[in-house]
CSV table of C-alpha atoms in Angstrom, one decimal:
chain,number,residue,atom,x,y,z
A,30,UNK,CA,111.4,-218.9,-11.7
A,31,UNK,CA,110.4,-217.0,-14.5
A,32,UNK,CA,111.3,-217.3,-18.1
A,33,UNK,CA,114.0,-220.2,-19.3
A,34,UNK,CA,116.0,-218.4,-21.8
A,35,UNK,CA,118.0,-219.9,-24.2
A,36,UNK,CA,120.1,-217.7,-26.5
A,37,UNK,CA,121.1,-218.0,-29.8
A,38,UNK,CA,123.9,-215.9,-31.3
A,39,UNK,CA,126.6,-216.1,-33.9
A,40,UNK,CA,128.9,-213.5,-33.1
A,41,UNK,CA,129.5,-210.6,-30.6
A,42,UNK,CA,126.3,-211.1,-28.5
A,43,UNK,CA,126.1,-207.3,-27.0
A,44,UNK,CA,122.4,-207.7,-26.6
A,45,UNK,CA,123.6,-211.1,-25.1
A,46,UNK,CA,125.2,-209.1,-22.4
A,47,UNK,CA,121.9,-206.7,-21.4
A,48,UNK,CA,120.0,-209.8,-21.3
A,49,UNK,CA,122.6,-211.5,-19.0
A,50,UNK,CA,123.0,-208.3,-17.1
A,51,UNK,CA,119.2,-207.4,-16.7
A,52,UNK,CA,118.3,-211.7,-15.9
A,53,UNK,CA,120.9,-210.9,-12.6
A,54,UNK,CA,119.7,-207.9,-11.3
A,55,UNK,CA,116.0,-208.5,-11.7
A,56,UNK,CA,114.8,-206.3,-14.5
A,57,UNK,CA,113.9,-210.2,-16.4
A,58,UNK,CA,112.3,-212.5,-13.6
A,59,UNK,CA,114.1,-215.2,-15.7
A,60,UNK,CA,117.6,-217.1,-16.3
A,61,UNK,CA,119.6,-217.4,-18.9
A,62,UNK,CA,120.2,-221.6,-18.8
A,63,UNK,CA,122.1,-221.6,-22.4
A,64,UNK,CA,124.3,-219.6,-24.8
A,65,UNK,CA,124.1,-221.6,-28.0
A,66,UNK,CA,125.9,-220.7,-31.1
A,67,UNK,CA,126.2,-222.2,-34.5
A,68,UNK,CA,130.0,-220.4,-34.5
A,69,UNK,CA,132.7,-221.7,-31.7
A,70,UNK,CA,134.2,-218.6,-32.0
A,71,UNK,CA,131.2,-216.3,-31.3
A,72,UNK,CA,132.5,-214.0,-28.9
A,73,UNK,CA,128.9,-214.6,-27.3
A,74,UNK,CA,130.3,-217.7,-26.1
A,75,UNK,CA,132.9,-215.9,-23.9
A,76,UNK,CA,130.5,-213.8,-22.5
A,77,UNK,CA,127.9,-216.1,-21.5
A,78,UNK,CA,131.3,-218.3,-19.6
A,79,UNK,CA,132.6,-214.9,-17.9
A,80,UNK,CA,128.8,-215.1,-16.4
A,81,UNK,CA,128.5,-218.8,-15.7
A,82,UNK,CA,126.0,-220.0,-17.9
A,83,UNK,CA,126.7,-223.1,-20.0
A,84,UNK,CA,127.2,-223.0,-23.6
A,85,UNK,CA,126.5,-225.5,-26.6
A,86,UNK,CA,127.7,-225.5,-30.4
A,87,UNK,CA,125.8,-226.6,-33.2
A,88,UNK,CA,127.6,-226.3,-36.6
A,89,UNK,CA,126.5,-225.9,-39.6
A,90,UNK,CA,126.5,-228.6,-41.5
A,91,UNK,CA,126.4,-227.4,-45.0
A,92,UNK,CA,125.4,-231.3,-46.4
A,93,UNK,CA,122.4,-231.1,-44.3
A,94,UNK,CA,118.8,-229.1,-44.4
A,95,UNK,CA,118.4,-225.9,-42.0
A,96,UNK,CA,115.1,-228.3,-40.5
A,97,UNK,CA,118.1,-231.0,-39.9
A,98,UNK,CA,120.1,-228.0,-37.9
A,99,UNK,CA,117.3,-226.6,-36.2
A,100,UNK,CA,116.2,-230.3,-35.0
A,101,UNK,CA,119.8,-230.0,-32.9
A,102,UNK,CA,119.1,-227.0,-32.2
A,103,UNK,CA,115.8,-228.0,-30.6
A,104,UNK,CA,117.6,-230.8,-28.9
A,105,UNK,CA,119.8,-228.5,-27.4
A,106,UNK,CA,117.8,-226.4,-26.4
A,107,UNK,CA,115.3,-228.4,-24.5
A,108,UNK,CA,118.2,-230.5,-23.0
A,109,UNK,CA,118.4,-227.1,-21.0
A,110,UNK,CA,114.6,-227.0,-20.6
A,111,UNK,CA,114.2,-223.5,-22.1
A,112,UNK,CA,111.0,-222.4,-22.6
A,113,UNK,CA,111.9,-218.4,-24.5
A,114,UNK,CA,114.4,-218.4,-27.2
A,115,UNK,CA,116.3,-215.4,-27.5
A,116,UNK,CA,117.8,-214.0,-30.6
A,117,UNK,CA,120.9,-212.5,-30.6
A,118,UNK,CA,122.6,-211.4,-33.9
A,119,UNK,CA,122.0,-215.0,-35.2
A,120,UNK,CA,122.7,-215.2,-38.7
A,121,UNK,CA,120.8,-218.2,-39.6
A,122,UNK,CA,117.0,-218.2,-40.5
A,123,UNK,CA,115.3,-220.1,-38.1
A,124,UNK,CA,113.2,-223.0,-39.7
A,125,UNK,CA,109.4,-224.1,-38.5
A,126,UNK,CA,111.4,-227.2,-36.6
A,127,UNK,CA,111.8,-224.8,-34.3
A,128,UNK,CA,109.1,-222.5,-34.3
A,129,UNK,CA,106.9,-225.4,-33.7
A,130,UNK,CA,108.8,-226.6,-30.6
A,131,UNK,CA,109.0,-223.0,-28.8
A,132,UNK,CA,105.3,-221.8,-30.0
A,133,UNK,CA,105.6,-217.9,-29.9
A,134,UNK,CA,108.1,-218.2,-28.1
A,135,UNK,CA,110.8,-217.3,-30.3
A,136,UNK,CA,112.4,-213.7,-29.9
A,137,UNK,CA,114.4,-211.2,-32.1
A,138,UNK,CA,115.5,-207.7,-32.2
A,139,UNK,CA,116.1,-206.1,-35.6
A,140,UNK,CA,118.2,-203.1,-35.5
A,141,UNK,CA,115.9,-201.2,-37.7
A,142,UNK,CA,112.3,-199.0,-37.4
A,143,UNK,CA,110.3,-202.4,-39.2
A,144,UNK,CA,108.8,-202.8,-42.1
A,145,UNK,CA,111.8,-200.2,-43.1
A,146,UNK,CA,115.0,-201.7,-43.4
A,147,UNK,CA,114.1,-205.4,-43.2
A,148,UNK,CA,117.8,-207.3,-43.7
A,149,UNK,CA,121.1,-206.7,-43.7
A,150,UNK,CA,123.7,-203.2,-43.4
A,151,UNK,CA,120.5,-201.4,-42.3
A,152,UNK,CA,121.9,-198.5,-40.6
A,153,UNK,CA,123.8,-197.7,-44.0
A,154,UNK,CA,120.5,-198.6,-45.6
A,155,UNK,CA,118.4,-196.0,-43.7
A,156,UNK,CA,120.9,-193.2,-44.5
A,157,UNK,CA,121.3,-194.2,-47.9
A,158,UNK,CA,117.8,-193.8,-48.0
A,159,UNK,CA,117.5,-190.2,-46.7
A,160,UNK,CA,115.3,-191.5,-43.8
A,161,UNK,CA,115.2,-189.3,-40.6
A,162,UNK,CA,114.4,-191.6,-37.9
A,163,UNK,CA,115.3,-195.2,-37.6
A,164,UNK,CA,115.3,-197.3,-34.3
A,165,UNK,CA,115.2,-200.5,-33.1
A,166,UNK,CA,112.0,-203.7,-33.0
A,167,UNK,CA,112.2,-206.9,-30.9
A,168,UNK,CA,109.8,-209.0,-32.2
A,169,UNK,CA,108.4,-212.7,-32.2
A,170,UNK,CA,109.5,-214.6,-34.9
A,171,UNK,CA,107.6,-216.3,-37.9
A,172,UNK,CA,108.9,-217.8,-41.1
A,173,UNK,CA,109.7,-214.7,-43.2
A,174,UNK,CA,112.7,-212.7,-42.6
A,175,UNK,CA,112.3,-209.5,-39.9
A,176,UNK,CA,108.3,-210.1,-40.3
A,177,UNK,CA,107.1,-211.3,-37.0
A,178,UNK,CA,104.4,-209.5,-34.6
A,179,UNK,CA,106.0,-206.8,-33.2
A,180,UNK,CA,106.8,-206.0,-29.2
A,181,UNK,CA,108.5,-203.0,-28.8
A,182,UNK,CA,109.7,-200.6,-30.7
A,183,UNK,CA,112.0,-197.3,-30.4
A,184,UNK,CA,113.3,-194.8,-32.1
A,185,UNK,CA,116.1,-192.5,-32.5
A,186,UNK,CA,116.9,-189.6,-35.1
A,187,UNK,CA,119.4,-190.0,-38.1
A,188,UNK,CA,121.7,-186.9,-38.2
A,189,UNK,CA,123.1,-185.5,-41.2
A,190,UNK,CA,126.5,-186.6,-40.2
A,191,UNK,CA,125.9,-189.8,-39.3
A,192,UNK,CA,127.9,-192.5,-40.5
A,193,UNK,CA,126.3,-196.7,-39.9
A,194,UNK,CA,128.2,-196.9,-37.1
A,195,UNK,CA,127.4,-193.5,-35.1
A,196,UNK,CA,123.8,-194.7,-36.2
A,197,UNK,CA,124.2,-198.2,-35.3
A,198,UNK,CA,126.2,-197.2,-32.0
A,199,UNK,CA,122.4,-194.8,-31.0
A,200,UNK,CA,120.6,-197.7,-32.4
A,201,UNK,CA,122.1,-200.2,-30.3
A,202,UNK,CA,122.1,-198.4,-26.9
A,203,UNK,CA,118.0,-198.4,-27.7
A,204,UNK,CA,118.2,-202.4,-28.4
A,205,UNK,CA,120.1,-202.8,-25.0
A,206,UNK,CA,116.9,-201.3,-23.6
A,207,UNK,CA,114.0,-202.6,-24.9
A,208,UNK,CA,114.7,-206.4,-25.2
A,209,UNK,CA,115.1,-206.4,-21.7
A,210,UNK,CA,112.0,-204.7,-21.4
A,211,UNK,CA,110.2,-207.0,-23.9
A,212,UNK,CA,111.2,-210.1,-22.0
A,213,UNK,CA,110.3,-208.7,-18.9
A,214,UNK,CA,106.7,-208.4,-20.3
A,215,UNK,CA,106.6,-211.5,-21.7
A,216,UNK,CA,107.9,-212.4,-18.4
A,217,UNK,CA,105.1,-211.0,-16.4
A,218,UNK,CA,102.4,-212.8,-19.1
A,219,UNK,CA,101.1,-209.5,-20.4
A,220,UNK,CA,101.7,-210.0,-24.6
A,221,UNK,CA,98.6,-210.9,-26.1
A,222,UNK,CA,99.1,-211.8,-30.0
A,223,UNK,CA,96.1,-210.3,-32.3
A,224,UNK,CA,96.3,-210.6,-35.6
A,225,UNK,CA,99.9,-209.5,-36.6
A,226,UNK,CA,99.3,-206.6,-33.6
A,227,UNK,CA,101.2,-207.6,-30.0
A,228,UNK,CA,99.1,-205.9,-27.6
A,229,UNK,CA,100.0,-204.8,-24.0
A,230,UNK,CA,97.9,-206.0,-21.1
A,231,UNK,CA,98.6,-202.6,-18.9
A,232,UNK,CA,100.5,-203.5,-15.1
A,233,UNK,CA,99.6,-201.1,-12.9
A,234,UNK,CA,98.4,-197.9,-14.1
A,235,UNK,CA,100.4,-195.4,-16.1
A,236,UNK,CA,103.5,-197.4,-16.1
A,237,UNK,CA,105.6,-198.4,-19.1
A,238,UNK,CA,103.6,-195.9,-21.6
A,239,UNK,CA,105.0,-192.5,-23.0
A,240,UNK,CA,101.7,-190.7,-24.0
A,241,UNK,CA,102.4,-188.5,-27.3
A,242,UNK,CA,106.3,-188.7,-27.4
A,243,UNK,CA,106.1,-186.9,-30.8
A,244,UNK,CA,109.4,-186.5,-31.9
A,245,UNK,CA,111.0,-184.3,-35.3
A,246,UNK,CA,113.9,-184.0,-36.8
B,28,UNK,CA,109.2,-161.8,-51.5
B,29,UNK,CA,109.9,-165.3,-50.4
B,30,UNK,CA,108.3,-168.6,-52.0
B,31,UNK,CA,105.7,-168.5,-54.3
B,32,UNK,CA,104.1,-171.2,-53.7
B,33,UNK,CA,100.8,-172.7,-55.7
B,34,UNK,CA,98.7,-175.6,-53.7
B,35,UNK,CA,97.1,-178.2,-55.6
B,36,UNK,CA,94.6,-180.2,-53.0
B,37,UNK,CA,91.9,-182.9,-54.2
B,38,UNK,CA,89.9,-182.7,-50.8
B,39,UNK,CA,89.6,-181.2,-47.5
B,40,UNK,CA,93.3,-179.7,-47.7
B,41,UNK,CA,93.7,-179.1,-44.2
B,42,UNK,CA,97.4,-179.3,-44.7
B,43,UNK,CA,96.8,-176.0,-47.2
B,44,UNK,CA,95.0,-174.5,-44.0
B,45,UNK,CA,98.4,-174.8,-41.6
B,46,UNK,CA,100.5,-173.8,-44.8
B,47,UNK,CA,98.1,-170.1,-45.7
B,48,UNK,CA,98.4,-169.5,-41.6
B,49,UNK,CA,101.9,-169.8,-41.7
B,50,UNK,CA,102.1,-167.3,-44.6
B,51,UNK,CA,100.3,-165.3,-42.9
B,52,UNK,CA,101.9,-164.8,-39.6
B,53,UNK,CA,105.2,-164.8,-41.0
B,54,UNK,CA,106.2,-168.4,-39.8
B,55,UNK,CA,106.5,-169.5,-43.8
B,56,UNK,CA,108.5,-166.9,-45.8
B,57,UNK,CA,106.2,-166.7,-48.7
B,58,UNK,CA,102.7,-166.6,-50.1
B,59,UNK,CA,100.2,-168.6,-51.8
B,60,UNK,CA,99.3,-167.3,-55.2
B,61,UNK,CA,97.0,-169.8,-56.1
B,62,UNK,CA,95.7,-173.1,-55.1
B,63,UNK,CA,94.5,-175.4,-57.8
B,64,UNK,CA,92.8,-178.5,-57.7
B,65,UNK,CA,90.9,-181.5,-60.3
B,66,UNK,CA,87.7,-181.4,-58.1
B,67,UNK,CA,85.6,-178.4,-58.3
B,68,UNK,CA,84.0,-179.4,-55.0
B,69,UNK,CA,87.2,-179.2,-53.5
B,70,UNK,CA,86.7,-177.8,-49.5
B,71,UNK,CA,90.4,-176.7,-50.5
B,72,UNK,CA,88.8,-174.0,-52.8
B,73,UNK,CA,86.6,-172.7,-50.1
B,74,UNK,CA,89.8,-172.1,-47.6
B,75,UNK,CA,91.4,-170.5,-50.5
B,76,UNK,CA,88.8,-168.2,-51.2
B,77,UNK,CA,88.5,-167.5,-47.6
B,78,UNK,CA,92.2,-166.5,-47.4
B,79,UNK,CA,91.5,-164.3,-50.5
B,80,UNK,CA,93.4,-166.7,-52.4
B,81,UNK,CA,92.9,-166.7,-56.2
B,82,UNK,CA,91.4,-170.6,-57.2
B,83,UNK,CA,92.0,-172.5,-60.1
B,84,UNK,CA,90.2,-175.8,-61.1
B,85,UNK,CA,92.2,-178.0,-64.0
B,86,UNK,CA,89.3,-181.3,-63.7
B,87,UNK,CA,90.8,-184.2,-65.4
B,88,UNK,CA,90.0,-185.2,-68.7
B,89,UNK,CA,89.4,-189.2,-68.9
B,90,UNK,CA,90.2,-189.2,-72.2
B,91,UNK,CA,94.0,-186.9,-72.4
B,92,UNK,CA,97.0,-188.3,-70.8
B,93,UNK,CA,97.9,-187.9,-67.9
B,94,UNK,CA,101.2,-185.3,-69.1
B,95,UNK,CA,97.7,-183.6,-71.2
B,96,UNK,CA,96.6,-182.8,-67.5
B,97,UNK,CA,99.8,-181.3,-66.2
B,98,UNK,CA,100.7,-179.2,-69.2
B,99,UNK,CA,97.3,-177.8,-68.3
B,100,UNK,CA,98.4,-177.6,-64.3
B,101,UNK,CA,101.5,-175.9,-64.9
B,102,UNK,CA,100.0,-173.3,-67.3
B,103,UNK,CA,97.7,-172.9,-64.6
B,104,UNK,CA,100.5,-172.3,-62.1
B,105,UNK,CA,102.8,-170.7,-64.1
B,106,UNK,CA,99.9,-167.7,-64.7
B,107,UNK,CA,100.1,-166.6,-61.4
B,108,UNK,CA,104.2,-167.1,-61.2
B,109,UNK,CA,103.9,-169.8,-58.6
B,110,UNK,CA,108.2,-171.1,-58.1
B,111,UNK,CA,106.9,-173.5,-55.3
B,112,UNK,CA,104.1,-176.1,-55.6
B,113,UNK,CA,102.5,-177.9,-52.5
B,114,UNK,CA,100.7,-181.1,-52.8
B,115,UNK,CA,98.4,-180.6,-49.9
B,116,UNK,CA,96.2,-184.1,-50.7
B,117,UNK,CA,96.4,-184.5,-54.1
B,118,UNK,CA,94.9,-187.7,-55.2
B,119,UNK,CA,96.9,-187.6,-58.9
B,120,UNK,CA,100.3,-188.9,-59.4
B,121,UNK,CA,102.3,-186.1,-61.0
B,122,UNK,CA,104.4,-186.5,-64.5
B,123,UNK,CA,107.7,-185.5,-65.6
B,124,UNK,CA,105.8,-182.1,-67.0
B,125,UNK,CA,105.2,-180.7,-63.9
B,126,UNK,CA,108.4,-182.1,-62.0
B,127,UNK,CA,110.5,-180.6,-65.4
B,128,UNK,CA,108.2,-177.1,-64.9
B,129,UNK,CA,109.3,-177.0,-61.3
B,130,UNK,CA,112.6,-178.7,-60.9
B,131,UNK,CA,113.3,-179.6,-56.8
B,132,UNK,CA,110.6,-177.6,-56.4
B,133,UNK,CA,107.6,-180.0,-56.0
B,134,UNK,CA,106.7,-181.0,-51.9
B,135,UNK,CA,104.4,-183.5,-51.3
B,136,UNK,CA,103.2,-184.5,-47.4
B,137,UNK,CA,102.8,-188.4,-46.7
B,138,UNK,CA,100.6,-189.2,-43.5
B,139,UNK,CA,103.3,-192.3,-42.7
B,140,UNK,CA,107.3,-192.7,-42.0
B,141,UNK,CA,108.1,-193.6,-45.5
B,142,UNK,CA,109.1,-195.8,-46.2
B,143,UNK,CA,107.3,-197.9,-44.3
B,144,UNK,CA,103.7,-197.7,-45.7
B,145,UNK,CA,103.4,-195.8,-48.8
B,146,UNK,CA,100.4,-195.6,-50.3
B,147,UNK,CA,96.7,-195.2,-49.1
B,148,UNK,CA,94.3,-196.2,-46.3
B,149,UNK,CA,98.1,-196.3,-44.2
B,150,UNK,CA,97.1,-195.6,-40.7
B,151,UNK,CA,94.8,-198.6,-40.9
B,152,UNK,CA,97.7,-200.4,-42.2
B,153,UNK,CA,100.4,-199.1,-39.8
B,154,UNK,CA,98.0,-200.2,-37.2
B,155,UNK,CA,97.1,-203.4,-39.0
B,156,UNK,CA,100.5,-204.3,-39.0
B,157,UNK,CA,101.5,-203.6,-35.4
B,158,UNK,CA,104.0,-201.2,-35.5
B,159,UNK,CA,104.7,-199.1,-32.5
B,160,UNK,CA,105.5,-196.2,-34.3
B,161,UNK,CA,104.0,-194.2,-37.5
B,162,UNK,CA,104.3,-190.5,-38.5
B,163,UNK,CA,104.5,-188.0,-41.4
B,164,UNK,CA,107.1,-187.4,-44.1
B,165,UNK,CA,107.7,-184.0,-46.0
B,166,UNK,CA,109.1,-185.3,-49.0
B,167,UNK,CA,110.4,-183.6,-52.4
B,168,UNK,CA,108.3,-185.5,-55.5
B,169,UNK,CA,109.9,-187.2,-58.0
B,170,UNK,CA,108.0,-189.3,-60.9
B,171,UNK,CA,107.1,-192.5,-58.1
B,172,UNK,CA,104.6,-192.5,-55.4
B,173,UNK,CA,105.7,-191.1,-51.7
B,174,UNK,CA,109.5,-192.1,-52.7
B,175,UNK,CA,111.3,-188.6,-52.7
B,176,UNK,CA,114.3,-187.5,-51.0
B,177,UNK,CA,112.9,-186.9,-47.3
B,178,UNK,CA,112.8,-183.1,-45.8
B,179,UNK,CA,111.3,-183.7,-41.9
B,180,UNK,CA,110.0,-186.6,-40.6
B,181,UNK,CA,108.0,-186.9,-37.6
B,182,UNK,CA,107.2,-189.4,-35.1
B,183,UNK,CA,104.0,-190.8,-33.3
B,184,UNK,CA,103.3,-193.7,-31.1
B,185,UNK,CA,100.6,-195.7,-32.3
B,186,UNK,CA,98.5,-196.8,-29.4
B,187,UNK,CA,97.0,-200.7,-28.5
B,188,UNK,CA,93.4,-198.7,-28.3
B,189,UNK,CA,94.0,-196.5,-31.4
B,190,UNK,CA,91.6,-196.8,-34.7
B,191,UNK,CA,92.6,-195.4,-38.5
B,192,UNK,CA,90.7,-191.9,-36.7
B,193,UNK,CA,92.3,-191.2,-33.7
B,194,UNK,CA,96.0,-192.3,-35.2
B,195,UNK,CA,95.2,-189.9,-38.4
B,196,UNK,CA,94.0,-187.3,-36.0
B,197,UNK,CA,97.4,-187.6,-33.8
B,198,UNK,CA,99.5,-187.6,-37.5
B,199,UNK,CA,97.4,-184.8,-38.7
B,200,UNK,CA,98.9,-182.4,-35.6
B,201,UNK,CA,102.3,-183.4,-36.4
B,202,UNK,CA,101.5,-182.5,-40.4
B,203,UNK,CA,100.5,-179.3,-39.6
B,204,UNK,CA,103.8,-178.4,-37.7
B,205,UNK,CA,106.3,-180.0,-40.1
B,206,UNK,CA,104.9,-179.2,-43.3
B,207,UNK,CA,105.0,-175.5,-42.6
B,208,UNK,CA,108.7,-176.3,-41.4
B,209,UNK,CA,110.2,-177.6,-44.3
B,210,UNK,CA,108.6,-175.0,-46.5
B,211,UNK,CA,110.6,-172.1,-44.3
B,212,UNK,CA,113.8,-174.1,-44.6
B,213,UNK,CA,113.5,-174.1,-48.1
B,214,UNK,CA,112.9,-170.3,-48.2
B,215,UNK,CA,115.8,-170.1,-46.4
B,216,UNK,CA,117.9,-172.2,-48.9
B,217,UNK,CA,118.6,-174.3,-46.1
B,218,UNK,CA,118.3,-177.5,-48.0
B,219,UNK,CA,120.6,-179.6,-49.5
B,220,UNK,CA,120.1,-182.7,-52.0
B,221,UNK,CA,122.6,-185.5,-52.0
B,222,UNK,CA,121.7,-188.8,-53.7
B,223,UNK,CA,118.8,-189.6,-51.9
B,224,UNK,CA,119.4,-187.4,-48.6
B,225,UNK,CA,118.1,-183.7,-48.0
B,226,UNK,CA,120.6,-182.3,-45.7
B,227,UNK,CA,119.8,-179.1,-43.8
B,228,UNK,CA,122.5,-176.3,-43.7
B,229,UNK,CA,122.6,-174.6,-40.1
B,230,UNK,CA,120.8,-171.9,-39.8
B,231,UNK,CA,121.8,-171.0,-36.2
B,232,UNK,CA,123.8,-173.4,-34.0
B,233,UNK,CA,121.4,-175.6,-31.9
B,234,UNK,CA,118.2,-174.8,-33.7
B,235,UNK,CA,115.7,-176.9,-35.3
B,236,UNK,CA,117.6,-180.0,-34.2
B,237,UNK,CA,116.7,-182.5,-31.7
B,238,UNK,CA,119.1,-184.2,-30.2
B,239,UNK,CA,118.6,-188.0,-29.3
B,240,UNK,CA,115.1,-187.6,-29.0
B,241,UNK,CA,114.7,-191.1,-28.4
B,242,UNK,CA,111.4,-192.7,-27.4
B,243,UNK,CA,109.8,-196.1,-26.9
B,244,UNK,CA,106.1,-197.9,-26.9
């Protein structure tokens, strides 16, 4: 068996799905063992049921520290025996409680061309901003907000009459893509972590790389 | 007659190359009437003389401001009734005086996809940072650096093998095309400001656009 995901998400989970989908028809040699949540009503929670997988809820709990969340979290987690986290439109900041128990191990995708757009409402963000291209970035994740070394990226072109959510709908088809792919990598023990660079030990020659996809728009 | 455009390079201005070719062979509706530039030693002044362009040298005085300088600049330009001015490697942030001299009218080139990595030295740092991505941006100056309202964009993957070089040199091709690009849209009066966003009125349906270019590393 190959990677022991655990997911995290608070709400809708679509990236959730591709995960699920691409774990059951091979495209991630791994499973998906949990779907935790710190939301009972995250529709994620539905979805990862509909497929079979267990779920867990951890609250909030607005008198205690995020380490104090994350150390349930951890619990949960490991109760599970995952050995990947996944990210999934979780709207908490993760805490080192749980770096530290999943060294680089930790995953997210940011729905945004990093370091442009770090945060939140990011396809409005990279209209607003007159930007041309935006895309998609899974990456590991560190401390800081959107920071972490970077595995994949893609990109798609910002039209004139795009609105966030014809962006974010292009955007989003990407993300379904390449976390999948970014797993699968991670997966098959090619990431090597240099610096702040994620390098990619190559599989079998001329797979997975687009030489010179130079793009304009 | 279409732009009249005067170039004001500090260096090699191999940008200013792709832009007097275009001229030339019609690609650019418009002609350089003069390049400029602070450094006498300029390879810029060579190409320009080489062209049979007329050169102009304004070298900065340590000891004038920095609006002293530009008064000079745009007297400079203004002589040879220059409507258009190019930034093809200018190493001097430009003031109010020439932005007020040339109002929307001012194009600088920035060897990154702004905003991500304004600035100097920023293939190193695009590379240094691990992104999967990097690029160019046309860009219309206004009075902070590389933070115009964007014209074209273009997109390159950065490579786990590449160095500051061989990323600059794969940026540099994409320069040359787009730069020469946005200068013909704006002879055409193609382009439209709003807030922050240049839009680009049609010129003919399904040209100059890409559609869902979309690309991964």
């Amino acid at each position: 068996m190959g990677l022991k995901i655990g997911a995290i998400a608070s709400g809708g989970g679509s990236n959730l799905q591709s995960i699920l989908e691409a774990c059951k028809d091979g495209r991630i040699d791994g499973e998906v063992l949990v779907v935790l949540s710190d939301n009972p009503q995250a529709y994620a929670l539905e979805r990862a049921k509909k497929a079979g997988v267990p779920t867990a809820v951890v609250e909030l709990n607005r008198d205690g520290s995020r380490e104090d969340h994350d150390i349930k979290v951890v619990a949960a987690l490991k109760e599970y025996g995952v050995d990947t986290v996944v990210l999934a439109g979780y709207m908490l900041m993760v805490t080192k409680v749980l770096l530290d128990a999943f060294p680089d191990r930790v995953i997210n995708i940011h729905p945004a061309l990093l370091p442009s757009f770090p945060g939140l409402h990011v396809q409005q963000a990279a209209i607003d901003y007159g930007a041309k291209f935006s895309g998609c970035t899974v990456h590991f994740v560190d401390e800081d907000m959107d920071s972490g070394p970077i595995i994949i990226q893609a990109v798609v072109p910002i039209l004139d009459d795009d609105t966030a959510e014809t962006l974010g709908g292009r955007i989003l088809k990407e993300e379904h893509r390449i976390y999948p792919q970014a797993l699968q990598y991670l997966a098959e023990g090619r990431l090597k972590i240099v610096g702040r660079r994620v390098l990619l030990d190559p599989a079998s020659p001329g797979s997975g790389t687009l030489h010179n996809p130079s793009v304009s728009f």
